[in-house]
mmCIF file of C-alpha atoms in Angstrom:
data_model
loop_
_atom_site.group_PDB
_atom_site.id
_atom_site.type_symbol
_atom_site.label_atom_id
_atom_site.label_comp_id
_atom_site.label_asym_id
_atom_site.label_seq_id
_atom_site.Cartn_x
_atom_site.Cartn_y
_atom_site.Cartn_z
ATOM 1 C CA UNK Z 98 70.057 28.701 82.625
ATOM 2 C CA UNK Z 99 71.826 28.236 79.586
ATOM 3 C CA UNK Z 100 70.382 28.644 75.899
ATOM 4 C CA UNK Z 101 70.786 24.572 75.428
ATOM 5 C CA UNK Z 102 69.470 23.842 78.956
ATOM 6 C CA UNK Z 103 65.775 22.820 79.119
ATOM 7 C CA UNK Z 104 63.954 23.714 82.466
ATOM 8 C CA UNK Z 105 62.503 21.267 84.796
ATOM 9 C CA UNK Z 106 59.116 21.974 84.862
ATOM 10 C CA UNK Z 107 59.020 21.049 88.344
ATOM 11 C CA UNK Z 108 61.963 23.660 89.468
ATOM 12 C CA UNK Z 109 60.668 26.089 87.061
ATOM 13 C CA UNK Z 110 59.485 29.821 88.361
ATOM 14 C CA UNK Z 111 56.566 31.035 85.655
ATOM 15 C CA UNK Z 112 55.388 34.737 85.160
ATOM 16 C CA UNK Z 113 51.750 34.180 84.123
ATOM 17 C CA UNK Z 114 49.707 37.693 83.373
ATOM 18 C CA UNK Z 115 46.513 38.443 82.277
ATOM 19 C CA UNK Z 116 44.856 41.961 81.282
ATOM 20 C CA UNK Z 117 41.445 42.790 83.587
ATOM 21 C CA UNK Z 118 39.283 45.647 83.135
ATOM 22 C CA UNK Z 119 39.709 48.239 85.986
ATOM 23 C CA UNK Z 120 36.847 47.381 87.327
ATOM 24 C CA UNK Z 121 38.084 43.744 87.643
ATOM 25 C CA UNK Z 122 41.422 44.744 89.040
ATOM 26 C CA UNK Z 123 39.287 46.534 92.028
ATOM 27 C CA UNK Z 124 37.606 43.137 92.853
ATOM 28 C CA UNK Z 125 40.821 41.366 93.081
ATOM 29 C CA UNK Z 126 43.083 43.805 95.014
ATOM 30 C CA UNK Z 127 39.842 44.181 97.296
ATOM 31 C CA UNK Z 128 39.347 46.935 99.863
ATOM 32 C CA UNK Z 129 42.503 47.838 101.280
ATOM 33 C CA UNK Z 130 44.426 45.352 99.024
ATOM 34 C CA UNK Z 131 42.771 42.349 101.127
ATOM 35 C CA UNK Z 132 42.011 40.376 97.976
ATOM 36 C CA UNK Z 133 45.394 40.011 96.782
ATOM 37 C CA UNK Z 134 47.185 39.859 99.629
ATOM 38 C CA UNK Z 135 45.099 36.561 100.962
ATOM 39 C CA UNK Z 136 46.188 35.673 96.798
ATOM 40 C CA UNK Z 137 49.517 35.430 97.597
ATOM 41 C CA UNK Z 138 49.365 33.176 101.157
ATOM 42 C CA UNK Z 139 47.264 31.223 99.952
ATOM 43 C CA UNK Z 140 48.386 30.221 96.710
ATOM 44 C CA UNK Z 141 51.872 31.146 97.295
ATOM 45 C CA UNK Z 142 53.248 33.343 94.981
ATOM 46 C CA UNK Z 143 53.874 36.906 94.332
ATOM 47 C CA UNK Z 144 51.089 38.966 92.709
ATOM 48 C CA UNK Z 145 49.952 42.414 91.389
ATOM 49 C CA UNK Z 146 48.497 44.618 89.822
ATOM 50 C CA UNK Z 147 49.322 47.207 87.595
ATOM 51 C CA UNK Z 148 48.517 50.825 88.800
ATOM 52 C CA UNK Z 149 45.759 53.037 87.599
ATOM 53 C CA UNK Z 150 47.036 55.027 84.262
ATOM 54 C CA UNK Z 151 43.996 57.820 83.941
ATOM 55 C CA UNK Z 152 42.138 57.603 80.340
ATOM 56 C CA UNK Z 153 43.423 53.461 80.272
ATOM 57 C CA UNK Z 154 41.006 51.368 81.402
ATOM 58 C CA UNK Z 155 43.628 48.393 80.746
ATOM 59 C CA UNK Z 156 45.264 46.719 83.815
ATOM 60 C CA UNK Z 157 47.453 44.061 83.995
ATOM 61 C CA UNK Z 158 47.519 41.605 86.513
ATOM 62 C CA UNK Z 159 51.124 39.146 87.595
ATOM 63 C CA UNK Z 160 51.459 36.386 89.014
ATOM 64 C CA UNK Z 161 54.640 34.664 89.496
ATOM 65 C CA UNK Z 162 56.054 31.290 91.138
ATOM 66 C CA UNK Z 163 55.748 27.606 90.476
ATOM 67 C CA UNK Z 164 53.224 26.209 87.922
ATOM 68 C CA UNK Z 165 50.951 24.689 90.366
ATOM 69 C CA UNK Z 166 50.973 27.803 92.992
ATOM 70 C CA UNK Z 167 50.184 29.894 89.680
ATOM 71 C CA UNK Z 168 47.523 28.012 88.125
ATOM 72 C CA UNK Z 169 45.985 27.813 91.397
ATOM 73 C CA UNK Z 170 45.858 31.653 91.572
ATOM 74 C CA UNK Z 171 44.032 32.149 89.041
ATOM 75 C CA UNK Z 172 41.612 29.576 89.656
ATOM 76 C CA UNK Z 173 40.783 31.576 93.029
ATOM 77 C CA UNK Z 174 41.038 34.919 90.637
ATOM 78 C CA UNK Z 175 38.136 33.204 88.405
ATOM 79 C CA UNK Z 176 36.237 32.491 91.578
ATOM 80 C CA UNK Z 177 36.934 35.935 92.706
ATOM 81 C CA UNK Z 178 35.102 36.963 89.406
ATOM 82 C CA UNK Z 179 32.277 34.745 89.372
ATOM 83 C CA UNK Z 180 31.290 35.666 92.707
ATOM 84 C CA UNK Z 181 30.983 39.431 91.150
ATOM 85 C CA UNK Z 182 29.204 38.927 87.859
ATOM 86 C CA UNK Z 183 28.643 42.528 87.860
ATOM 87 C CA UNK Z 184 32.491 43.437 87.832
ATOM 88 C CA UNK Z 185 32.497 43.123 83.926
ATOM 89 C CA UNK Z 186 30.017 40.857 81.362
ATOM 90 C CA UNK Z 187 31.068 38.582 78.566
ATOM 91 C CA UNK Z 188 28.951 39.160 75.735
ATOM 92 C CA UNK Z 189 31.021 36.413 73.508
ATOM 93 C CA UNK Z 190 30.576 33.220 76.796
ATOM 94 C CA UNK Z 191 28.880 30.429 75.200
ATOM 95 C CA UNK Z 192 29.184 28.329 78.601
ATOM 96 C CA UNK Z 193 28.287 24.205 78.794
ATOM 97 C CA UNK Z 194 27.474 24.787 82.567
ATOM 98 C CA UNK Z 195 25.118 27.347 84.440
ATOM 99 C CA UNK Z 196 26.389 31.071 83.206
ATOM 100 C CA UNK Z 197 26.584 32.133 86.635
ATOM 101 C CA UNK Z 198 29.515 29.377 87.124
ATOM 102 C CA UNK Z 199 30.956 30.860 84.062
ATOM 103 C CA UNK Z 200 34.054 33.291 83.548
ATOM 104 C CA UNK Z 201 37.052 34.839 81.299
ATOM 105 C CA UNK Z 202 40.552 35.064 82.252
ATOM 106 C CA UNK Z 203 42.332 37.099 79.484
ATOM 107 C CA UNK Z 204 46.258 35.591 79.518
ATOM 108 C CA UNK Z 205 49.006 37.960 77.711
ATOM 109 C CA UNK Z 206 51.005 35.586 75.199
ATOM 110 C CA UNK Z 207 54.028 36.083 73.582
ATOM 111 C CA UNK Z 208 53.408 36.347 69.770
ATOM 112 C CA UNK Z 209 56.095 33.645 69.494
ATOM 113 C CA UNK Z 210 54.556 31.751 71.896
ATOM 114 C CA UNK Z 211 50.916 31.478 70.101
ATOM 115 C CA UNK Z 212 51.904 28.645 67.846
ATOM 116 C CA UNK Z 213 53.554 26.231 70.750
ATOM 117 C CA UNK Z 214 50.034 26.632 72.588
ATOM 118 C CA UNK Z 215 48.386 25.843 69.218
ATOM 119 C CA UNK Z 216 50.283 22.821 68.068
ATOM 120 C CA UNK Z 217 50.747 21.463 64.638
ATOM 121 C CA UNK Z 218 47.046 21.172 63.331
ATOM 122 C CA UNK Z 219 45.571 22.879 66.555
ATOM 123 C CA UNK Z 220 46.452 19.823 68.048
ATOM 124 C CA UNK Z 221 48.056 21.352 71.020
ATOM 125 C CA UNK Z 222 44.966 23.612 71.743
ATOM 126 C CA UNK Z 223 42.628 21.071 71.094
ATOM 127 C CA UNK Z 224 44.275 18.589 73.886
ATOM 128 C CA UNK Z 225 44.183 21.822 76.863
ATOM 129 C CA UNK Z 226 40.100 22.464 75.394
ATOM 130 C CA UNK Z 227 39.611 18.392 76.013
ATOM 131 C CA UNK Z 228 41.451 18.184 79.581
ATOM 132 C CA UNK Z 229 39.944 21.056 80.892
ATOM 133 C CA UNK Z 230 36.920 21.621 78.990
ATOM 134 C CA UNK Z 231 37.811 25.252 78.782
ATOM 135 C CA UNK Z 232 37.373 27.009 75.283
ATOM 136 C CA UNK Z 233 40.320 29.091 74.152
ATOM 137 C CA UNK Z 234 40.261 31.678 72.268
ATOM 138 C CA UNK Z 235 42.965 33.897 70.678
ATOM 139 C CA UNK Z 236 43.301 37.247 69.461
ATOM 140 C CA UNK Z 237 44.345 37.828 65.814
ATOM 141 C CA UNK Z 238 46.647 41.276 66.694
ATOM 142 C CA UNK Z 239 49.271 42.063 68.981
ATOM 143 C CA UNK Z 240 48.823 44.543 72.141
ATOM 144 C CA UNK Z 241 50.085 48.242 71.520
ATOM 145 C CA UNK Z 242 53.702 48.701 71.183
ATOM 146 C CA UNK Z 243 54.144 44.971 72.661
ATOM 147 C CA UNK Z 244 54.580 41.580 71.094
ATOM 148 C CA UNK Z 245 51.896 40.456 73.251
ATOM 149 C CA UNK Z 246 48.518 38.724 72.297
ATOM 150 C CA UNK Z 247 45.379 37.541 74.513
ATOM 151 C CA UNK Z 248 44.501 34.625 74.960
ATOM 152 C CA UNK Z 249 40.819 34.575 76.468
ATOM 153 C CA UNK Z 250 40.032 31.505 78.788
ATOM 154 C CA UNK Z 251 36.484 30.710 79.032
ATOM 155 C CA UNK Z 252 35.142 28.211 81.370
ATOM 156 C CA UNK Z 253 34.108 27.227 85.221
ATOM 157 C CA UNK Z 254 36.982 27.741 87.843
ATOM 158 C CA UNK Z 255 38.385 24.334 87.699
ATOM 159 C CA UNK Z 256 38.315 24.159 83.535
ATOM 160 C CA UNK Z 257 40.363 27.531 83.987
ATOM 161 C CA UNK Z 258 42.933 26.236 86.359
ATOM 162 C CA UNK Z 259 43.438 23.096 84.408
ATOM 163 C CA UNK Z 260 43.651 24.942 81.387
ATOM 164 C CA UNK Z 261 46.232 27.751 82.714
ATOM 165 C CA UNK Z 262 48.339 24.707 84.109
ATOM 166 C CA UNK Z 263 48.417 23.511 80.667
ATOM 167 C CA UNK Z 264 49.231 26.662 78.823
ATOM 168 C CA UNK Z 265 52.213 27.093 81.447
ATOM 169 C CA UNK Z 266 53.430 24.071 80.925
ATOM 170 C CA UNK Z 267 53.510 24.803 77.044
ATOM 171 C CA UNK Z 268 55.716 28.513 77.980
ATOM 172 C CA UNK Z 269 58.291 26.495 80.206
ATOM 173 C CA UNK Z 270 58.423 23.669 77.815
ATOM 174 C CA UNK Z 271 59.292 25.999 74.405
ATOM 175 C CA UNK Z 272 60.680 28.748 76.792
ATOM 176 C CA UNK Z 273 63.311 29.585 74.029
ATOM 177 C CA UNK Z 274 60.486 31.010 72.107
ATOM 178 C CA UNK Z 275 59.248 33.545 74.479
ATOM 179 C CA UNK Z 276 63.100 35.250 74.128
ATOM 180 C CA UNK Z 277 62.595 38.596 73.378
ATOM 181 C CA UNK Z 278 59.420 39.277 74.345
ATOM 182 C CA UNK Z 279 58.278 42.388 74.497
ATOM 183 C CA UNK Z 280 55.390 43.006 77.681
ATOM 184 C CA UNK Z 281 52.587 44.973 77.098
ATOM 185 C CA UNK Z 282 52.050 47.649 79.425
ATOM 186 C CA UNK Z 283 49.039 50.076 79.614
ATOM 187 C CA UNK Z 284 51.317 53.192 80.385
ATOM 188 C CA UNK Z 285 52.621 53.033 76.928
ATOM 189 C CA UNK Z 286 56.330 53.252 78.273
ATOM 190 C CA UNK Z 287 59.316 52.373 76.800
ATOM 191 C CA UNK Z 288 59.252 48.361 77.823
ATOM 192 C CA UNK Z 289 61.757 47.351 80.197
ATOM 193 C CA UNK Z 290 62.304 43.962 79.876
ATOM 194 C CA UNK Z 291 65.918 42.740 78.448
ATOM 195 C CA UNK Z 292 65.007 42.070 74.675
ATOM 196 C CA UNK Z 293 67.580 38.806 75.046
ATOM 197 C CA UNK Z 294 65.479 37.551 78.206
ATOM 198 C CA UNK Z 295 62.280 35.619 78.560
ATOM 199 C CA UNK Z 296 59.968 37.844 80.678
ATOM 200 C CA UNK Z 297 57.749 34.446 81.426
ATOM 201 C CA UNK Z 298 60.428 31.668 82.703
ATOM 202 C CA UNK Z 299 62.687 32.252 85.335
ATOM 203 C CA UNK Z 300 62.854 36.079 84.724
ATOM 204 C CA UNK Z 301 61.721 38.150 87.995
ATOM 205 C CA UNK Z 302 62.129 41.134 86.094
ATOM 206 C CA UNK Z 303 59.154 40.690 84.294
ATOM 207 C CA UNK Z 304 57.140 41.134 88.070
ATOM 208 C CA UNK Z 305 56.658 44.697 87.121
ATOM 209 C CA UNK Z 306 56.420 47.422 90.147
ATOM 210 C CA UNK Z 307 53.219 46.433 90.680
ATOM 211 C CA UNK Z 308 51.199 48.010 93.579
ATOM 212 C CA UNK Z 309 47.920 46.567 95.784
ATOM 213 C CA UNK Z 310 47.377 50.008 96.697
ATOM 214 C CA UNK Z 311 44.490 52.245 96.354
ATOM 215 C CA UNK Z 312 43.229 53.461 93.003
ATOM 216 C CA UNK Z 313 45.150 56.921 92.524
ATOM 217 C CA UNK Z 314 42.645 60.171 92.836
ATOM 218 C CA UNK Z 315 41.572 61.613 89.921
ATOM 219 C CA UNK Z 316 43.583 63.918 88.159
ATOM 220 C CA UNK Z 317 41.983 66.925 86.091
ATOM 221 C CA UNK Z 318 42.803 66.517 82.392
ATOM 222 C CA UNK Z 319 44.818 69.904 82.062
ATOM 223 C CA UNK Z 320 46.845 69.389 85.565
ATOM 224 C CA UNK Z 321 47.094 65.017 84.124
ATOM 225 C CA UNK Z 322 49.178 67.055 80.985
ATOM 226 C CA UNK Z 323 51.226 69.224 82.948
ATOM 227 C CA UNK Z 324 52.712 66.534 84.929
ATOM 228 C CA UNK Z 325 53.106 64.234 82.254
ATOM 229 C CA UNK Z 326 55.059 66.667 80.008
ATOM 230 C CA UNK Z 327 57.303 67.649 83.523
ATOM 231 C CA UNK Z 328 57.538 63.893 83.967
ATOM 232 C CA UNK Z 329 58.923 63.105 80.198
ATOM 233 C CA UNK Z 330 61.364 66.276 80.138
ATOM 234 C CA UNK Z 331 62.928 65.124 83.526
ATOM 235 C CA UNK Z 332 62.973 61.488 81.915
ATOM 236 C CA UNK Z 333 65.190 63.032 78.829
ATOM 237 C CA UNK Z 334 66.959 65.024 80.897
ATOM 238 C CA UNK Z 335 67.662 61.879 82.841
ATOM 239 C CA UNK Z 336 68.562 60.035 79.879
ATOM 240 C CA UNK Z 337 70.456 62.650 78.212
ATOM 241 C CA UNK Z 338 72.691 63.044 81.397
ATOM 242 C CA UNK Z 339 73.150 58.894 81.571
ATOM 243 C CA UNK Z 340 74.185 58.964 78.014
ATOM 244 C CA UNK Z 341 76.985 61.506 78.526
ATOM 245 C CA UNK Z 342 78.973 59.681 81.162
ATOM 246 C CA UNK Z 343 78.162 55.886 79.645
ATOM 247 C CA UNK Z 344 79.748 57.416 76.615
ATOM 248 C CA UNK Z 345 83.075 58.469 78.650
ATOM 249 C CA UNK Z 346 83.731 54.512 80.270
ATOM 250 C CA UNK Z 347 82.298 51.913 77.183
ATOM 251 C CA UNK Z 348 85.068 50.141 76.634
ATOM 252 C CA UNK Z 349 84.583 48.682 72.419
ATOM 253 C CA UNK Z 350 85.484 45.478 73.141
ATOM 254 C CA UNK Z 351 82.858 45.139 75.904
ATOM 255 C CA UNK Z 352 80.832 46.243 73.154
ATOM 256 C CA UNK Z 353 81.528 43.486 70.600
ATOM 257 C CA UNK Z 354 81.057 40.963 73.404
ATOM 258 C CA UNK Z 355 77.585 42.059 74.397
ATOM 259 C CA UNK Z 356 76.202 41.794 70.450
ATOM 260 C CA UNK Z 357 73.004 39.640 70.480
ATOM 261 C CA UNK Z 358 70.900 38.488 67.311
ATOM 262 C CA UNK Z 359 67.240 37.708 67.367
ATOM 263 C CA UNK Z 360 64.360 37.477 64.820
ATOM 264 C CA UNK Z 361 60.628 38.014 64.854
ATOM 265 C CA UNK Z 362 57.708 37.638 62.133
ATOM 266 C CA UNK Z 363 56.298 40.395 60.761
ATOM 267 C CA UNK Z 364 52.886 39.653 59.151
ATOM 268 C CA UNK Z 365 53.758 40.128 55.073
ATOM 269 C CA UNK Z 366 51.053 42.878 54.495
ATOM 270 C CA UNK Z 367 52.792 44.991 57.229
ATOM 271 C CA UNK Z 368 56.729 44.772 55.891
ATOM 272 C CA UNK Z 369 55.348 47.974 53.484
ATOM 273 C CA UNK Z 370 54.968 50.575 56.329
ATOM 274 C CA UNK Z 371 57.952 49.012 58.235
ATOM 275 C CA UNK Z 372 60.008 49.787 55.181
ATOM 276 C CA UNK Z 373 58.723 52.870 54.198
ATOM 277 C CA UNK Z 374 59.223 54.853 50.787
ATOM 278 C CA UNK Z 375 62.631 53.901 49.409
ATOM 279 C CA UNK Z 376 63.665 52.277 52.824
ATOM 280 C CA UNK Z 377 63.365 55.402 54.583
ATOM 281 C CA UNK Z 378 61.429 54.070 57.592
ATOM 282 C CA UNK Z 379 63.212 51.175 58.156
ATOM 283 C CA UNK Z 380 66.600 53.352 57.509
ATOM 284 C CA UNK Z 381 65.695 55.459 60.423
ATOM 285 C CA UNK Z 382 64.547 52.704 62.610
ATOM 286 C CA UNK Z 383 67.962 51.335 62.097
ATOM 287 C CA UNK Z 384 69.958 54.920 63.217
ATOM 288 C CA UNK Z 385 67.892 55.610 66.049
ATOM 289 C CA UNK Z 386 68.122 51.421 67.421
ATOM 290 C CA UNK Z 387 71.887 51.485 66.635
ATOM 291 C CA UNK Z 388 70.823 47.860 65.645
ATOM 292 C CA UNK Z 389 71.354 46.355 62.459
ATOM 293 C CA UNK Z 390 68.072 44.989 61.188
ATOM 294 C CA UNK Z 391 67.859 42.382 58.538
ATOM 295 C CA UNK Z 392 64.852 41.638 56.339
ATOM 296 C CA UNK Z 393 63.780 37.686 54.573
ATOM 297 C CA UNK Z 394 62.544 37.928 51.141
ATOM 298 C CA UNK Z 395 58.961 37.524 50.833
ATOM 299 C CA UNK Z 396 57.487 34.215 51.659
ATOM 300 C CA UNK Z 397 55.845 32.125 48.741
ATOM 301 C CA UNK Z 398 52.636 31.297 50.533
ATOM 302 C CA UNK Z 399 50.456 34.748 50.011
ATOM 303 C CA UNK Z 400 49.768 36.992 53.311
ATOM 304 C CA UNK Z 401 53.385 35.180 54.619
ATOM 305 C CA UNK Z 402 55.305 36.566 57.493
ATOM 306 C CA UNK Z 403 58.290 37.903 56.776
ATOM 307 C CA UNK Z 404 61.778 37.549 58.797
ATOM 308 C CA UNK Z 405 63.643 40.373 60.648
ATOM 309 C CA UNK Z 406 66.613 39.638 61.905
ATOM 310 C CA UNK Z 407 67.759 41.840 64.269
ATOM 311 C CA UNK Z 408 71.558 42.509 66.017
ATOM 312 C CA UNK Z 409 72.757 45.015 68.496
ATOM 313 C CA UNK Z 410 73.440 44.964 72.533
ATOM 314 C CA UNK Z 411 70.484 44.211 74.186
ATOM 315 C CA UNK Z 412 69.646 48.041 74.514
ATOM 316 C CA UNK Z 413 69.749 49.045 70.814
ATOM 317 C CA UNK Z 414 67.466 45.363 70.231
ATOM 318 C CA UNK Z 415 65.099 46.852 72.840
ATOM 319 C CA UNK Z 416 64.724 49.908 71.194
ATOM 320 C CA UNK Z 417 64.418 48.389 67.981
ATOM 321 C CA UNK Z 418 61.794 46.783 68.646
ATOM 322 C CA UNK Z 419 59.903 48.880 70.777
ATOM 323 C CA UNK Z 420 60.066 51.230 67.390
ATOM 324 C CA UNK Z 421 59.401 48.427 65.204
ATOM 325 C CA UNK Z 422 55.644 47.637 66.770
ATOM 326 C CA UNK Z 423 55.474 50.903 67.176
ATOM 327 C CA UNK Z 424 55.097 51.792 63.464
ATOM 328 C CA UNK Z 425 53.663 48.692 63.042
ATOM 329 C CA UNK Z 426 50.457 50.184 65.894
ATOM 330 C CA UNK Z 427 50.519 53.183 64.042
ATOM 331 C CA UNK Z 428 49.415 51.598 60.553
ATOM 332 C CA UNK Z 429 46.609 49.586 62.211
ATOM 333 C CA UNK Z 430 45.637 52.471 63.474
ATOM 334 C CA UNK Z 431 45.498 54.020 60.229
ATOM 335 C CA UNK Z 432 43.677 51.546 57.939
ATOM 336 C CA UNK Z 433 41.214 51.557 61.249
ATOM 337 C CA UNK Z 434 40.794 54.871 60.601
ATOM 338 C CA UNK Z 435 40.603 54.620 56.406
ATOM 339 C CA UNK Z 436 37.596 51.753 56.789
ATOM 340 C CA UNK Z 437 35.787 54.231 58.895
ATOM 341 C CA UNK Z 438 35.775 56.572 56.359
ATOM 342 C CA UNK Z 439 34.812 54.073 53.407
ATOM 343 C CA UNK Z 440 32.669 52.477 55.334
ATOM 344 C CA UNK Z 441 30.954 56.428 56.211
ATOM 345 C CA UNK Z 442 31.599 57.648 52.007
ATOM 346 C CA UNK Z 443 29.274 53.909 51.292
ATOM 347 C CA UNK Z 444 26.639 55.148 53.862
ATOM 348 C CA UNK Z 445 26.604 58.557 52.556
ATOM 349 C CA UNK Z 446 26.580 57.713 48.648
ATOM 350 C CA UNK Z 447 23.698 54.915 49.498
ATOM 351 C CA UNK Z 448 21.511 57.642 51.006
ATOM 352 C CA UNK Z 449 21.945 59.879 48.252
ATOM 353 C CA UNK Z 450 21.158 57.204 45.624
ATOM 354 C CA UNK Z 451 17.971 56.463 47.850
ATOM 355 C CA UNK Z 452 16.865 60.164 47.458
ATOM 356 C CA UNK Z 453 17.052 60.221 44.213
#
């Protein structure tokens, strides 16, 4: 598919996922993986779920193939969940038919992505609410170390298969968008999706090894450590070892002919701890990517994204970005962590000044 070339919507195979609880990824594998294996015949398409990381309770559920085949999946995934009401609760439903009819499908979004769903004016999200009767609801921040958002889907069975067809049609329509989108996954692992691809359209890459097997056993903490750290120092070692002979056959014109550019919005109250003191962060991020990384002045309108522009071979843009949202998780966690604390220091001082 070229870059000019839009896709029939028609001929189009979509990657849809959705983040469940692991409690709701047990109901729809099933015992024995029975669930989602009658999924796939009879909606026909290729689904899975993502396997058990201990401490996560994040999954991530994939379904790929043709629009229809994939919006009917999930409408017998919402089913699936509505006949198990205790698999997980909704505190947030408001539903307009009997709550036991009533369910959430959580769809991953590309950042990107969010404002083709939304339309000019919230037109866009307004028309899928009306057709399906649906209510959508977005999240305001990105997944960990992923330019991923959720999109929650709240409605009867039908309202959510309606409204998933729509929202599909929206990724294969503006599919350009979705380029360099960077999956969440609950492993917290480098991502491995090409940075110049779009995981969503056409991409079978972005059907993850996903498993319908068993939940893993449980792993003691201290033993869960040891094989972790063995597991990352064989990785390095691994990688380390690749490097070497990669380094021996690159030819630097193959080099110059695999350069790619792409850009992504950084909200403008983030750009600080991107930067860093004196550029230092954003100096480093740069020598570690091997990508050259661009910044747009600030935007006019206050609280403005801000433009970075980056360029590299699809492996440096990977890693550039994988560092990028990386800093960008660690300073949310941060000013999480700072409100605590104020919020704790304007308990504290109130009960003092109520003592005395």
């Amino acid at each position: 598919m070229g870059s000019g070339d839009a896709p029939s919507i028609q001929d189009t195979q979509l990657t849809l996922r959705a983040l469940v609880s692991t409690k709701e990824a047990g109901v729809i594998i099933g015992k024995g993986g029975k669930n989602v294996a009658d999924l796939r015949d009879v909606a026909n398409v290729k689904a899975g779920v993502s396997k058990v990381v201990p401490g996560v309770h994040d999954r991530v559920l994939s379904v790929t193939g043709f629009l229809p085949n994939v919006a009917h999946a999930y409408e017998l995934v919402a089913q699936t969940l509505v006949e198990n009401p205790m698999a997980t609760t909704h505190p947030g439903l408001q539903p307009t038919a009997p709550a036991s009819l009533q369910t959430v499908v959580r769809i991953l979004i590309s950042h990107n992505l969010m404002g083709t769903i939304i339309g000019r004016q919230g037109l866009k999200i307004k028309h899928i609410q009306d057709a399906s009767t649906a209510r959508l609801v977005a999240t305001k921040e990105m997944l960990p170390q992923s330019t991923e958002r959720v999109v929650e889907v709240h409605g009867s069975v039908d309202a959510i298969r309606i409204a998933i067809e729509e929202i599909g049609k929206c990724l294969i329509e503006d599919w350009e968008r979705g380029v360099g989108t960077v999956l969440y996954n609950p492993a917290t692992r480098v991502p491995t999706v090409s940075s110049t691809s779009n995981p969503y359209v056409n991409n079978m890459r972005a059907s993850v090894d996903f498993t319908h097997a068993d939940p893993v056993p449980v792993v003691p903490h201290s033993a869960a450590v040891a094989a972790l750290s063995r597991h990352r120092s064989h990785t390095v070692a691994r990688m380390r070892s690749q490097s070497v002979s990669v380094q021996r056959q690159i030819d630097p014109a193959a080099i110059a002919s695999n350069i790619r550019t792409q850009e992504i919005a950084i909200p403008g109250d983030m750009v600080g701890c991107i930067i860093g003191k004196g550029g230092s962060r954003i100096t480093e991020i740069r020598r570690l990517s091997g990508s050259r990384i661009s910044i747009a002045k600030a935007s006019e309108s206050e609280g403005g994204e801000r433009l970075f522009t980056i360029t590299g071979t699809p492996e440096c843009n990977e890693k550039a970005l994988y560092l990028l949202y990386g800093q960008l998780e660690a300073e949310r966690e941060r000013r999480i962590a700072n409100a605590h604390l104020m919020a704790s220091l304007e308990s504290i001082n109130e009960h003092v000044i109520a003592e005395e």
